[in-house]
Short mmCIF file of C-alpha atoms in Angstrom, two decimals:
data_model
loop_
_atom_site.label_atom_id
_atom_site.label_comp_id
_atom_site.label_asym_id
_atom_site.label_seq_id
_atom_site.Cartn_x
_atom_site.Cartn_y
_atom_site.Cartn_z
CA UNK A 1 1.38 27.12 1.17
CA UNK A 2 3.61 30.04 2.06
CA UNK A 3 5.03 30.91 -1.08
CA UNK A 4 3.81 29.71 -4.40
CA UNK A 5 5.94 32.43 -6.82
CA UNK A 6 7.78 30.05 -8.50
CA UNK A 7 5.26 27.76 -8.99
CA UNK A 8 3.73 27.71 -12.97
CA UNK A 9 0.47 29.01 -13.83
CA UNK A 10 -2.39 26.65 -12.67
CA UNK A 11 0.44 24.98 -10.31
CA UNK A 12 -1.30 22.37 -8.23
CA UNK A 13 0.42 20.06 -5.54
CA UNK A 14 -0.95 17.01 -3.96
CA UNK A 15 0.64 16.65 -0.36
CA UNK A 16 -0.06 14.02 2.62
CA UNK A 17 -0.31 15.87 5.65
CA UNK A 18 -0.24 15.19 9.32
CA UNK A 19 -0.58 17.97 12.54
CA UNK A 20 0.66 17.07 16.12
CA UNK A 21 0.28 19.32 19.35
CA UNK A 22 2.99 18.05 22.23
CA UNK A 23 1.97 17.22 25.32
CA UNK A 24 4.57 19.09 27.48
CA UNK A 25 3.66 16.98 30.64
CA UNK A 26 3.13 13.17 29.42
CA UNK A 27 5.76 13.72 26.48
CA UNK A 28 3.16 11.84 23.67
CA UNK A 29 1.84 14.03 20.72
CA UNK A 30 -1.71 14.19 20.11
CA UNK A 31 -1.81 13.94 15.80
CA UNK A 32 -4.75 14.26 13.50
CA UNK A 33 -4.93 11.17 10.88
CA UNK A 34 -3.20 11.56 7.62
CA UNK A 35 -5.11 13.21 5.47
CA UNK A 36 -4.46 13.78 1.47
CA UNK A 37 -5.45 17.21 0.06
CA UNK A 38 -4.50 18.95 -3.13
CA UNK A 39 -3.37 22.55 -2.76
CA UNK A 40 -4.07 24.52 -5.56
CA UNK A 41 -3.94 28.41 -6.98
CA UNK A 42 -7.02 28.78 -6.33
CA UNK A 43 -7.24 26.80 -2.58
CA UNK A 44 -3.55 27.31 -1.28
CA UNK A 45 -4.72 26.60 2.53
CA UNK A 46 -5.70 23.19 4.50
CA UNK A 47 -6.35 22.58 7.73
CA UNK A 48 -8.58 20.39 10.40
CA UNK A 49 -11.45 22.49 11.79
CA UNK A 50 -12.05 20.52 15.02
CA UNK A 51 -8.27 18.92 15.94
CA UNK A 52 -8.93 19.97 20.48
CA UNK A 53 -11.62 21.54 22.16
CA UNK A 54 -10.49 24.78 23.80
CA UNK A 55 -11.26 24.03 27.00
CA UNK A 56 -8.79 20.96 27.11
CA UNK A 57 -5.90 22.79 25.32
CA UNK A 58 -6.30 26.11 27.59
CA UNK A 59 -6.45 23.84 31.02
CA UNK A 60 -2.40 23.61 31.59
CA UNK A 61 -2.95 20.18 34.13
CA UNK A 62 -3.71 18.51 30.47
CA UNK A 63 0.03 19.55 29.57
CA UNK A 64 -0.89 21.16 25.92
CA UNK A 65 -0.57 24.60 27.09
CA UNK A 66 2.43 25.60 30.14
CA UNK A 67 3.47 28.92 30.87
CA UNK A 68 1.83 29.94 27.90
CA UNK A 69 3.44 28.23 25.68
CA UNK A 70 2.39 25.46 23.39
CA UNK A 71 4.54 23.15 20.87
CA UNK A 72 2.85 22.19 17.08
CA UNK A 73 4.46 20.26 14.54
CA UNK A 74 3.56 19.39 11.10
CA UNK A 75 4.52 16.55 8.77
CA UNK A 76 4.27 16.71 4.89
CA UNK A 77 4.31 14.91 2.03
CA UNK A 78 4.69 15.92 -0.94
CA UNK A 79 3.05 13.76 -3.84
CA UNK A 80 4.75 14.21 -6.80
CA UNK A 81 3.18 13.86 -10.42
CA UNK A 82 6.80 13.57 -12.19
CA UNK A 83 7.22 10.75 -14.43
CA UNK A 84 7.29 7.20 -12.44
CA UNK A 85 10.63 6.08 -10.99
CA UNK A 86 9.75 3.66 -8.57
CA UNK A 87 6.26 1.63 -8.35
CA UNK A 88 4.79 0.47 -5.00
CA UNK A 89 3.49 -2.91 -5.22
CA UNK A 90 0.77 -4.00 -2.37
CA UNK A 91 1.38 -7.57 -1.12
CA UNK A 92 -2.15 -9.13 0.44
CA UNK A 93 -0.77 -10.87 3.11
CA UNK A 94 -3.55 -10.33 6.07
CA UNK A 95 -1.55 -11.82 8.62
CA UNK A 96 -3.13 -11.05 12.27
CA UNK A 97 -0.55 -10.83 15.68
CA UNK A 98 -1.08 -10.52 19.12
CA UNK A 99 0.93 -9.35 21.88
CA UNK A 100 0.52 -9.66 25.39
CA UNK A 101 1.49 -7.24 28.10
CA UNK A 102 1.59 -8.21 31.85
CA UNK A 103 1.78 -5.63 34.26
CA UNK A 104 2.85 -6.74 37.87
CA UNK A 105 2.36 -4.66 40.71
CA UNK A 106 -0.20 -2.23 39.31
CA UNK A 107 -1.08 -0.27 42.45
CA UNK A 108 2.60 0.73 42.51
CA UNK A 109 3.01 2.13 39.20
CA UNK A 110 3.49 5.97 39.28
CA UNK A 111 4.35 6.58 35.68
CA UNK A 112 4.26 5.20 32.16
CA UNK A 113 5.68 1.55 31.33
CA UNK A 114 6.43 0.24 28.27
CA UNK A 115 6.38 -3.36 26.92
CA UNK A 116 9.42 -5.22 25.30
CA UNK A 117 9.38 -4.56 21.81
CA UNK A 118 7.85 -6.24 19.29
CA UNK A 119 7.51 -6.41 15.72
CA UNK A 120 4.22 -6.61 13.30
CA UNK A 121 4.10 -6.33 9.44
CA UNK A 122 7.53 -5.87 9.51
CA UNK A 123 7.59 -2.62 11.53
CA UNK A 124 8.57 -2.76 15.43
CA UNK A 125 6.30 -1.39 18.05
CA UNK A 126 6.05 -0.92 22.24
CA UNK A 127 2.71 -0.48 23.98
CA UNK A 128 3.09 2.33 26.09
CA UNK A 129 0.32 2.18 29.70
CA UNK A 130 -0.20 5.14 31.71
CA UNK A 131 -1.96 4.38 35.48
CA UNK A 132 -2.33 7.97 35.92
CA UNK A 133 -3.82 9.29 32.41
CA UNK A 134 -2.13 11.77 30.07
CA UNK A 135 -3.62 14.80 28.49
CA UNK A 136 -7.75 14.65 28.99
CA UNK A 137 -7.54 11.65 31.30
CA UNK A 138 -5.07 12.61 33.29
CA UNK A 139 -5.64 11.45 36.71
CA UNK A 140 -9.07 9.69 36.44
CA UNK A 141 -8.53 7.33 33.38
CA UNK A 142 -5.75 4.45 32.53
CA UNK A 143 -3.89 5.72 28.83
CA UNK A 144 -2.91 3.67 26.39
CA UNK A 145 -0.61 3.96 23.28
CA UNK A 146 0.98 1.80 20.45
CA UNK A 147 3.96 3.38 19.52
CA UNK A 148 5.50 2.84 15.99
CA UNK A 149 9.38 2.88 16.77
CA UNK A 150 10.45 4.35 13.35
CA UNK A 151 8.28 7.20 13.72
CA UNK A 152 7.07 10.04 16.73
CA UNK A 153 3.84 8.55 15.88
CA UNK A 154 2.05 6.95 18.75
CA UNK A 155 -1.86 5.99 18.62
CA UNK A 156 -4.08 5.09 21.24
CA UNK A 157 -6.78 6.47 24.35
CA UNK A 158 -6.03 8.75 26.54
CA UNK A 159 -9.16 8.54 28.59
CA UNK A 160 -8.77 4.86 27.73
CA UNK A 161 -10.77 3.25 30.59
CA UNK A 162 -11.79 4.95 33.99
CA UNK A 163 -9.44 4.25 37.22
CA UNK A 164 -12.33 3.71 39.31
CA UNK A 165 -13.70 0.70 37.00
CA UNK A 166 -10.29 -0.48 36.56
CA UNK A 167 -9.46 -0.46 40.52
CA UNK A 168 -12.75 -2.14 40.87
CA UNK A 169 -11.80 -5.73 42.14
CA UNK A 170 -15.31 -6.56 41.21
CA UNK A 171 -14.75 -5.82 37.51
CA UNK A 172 -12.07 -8.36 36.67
CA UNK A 173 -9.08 -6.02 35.39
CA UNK A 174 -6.52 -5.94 38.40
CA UNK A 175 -6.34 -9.59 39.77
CA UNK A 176 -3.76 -10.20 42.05
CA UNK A 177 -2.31 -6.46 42.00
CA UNK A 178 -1.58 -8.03 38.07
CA UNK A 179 -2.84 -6.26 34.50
CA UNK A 180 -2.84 -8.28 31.08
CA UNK A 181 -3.38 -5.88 28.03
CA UNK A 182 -3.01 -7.64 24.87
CA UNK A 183 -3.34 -5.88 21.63
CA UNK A 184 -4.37 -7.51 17.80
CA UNK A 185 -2.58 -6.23 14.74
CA UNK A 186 -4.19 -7.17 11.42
CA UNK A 187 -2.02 -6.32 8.84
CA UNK A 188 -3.62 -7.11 5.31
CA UNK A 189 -1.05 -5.67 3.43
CA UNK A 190 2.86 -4.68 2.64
CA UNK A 191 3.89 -1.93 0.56
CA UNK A 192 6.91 -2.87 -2.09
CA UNK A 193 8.78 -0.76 -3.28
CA UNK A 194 10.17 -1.78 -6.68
CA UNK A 195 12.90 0.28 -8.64
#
């Protein structure tokens, strides 16, 4: 925390923090899980020790770092302790979906497609494919991403499966120049929020 002046003696704030580093070539952000952490007097400084290995981010064909120049972002949360004005309820529902994917005319893809959209647990999502590989598997791997629509947040492999095993016709996962991904979403539970 940059300045804490204001802040009473013994001040402590609970926050829910995320990092992302922009991938000036593929456009995705690579983003560390949400993590919870209490910042206090005494610790005023978080952080993620291992987030990319050096040699990835310094090699500018994995699109972190161009012309010397590299793009961070952070999103926080701030946690309050004030008295309770609104109560989140979890609703067990552990409902499961699946959505399919078919990719036609593989071999010609040149950049990254993106399913129709489709919504889980009440949120809408795309899957995002890249034949050529993004960040460390660019240009020997297949990437793949789910993308949450109401956020920048997308998830997935970058170095997701090799090109050579997936351009294997012996292996199964281009038949007839055609690629089915389907992803499973198990959601086991809605947040409420109740006034």
């Amino acid at each position: 925390m940059a300045d804490t002046s204001s802040l009473p003696a013994n001040w402590e704030v609970n926050v829910v923090f995320n990092i992302f580093l922009y991938n000036q070539i593929s456009g995705n952000y690579l983003s560390s899980p949400g993590r919870t952490r209490c910042f206090l007097e005494t610790k005023s400084e978080w952080g993620i020790s291992k987030f990319i290995s050096k040699k990835i981010l310094s090699d500018p064909s994995n699109g972190y770092l161009i012309n010397d120049n590299i793009v961070f972002g952070a999103e926080v949360f701030v946690v309050k302790k004030d008295a309770i004005i609104e109560c989140v309820s979890l609703n067990n529902i552990n409902i499961h979906y699946k959505h399919d994917f078919k990719i036609s005319d593989f071999s010609k893809l040149n950049e990254r497609c993106f399913c129709e959209q489709f919504i889980a647990g009440g949120q809408k999502w795309k899957i995002i494919l890249d034949p050529k590989g993004s960040g460390p598997g660019t240009d020997n791997h297949v990437s793949i991403f789910l993308n949450h629509l109401a956020s920048i947040n997308s998830w997935g492999w970058p170095a997701c499966i090799e090109l050579a095993t997936t351009n294997d016709p012996n292996k199964g996962f281009i038949v007839y120049d055609c690629c089915l991904l389907s992803i499973d979403i198990h959601v086991q539970a809605v947040a409420n929020i109740i006034n």
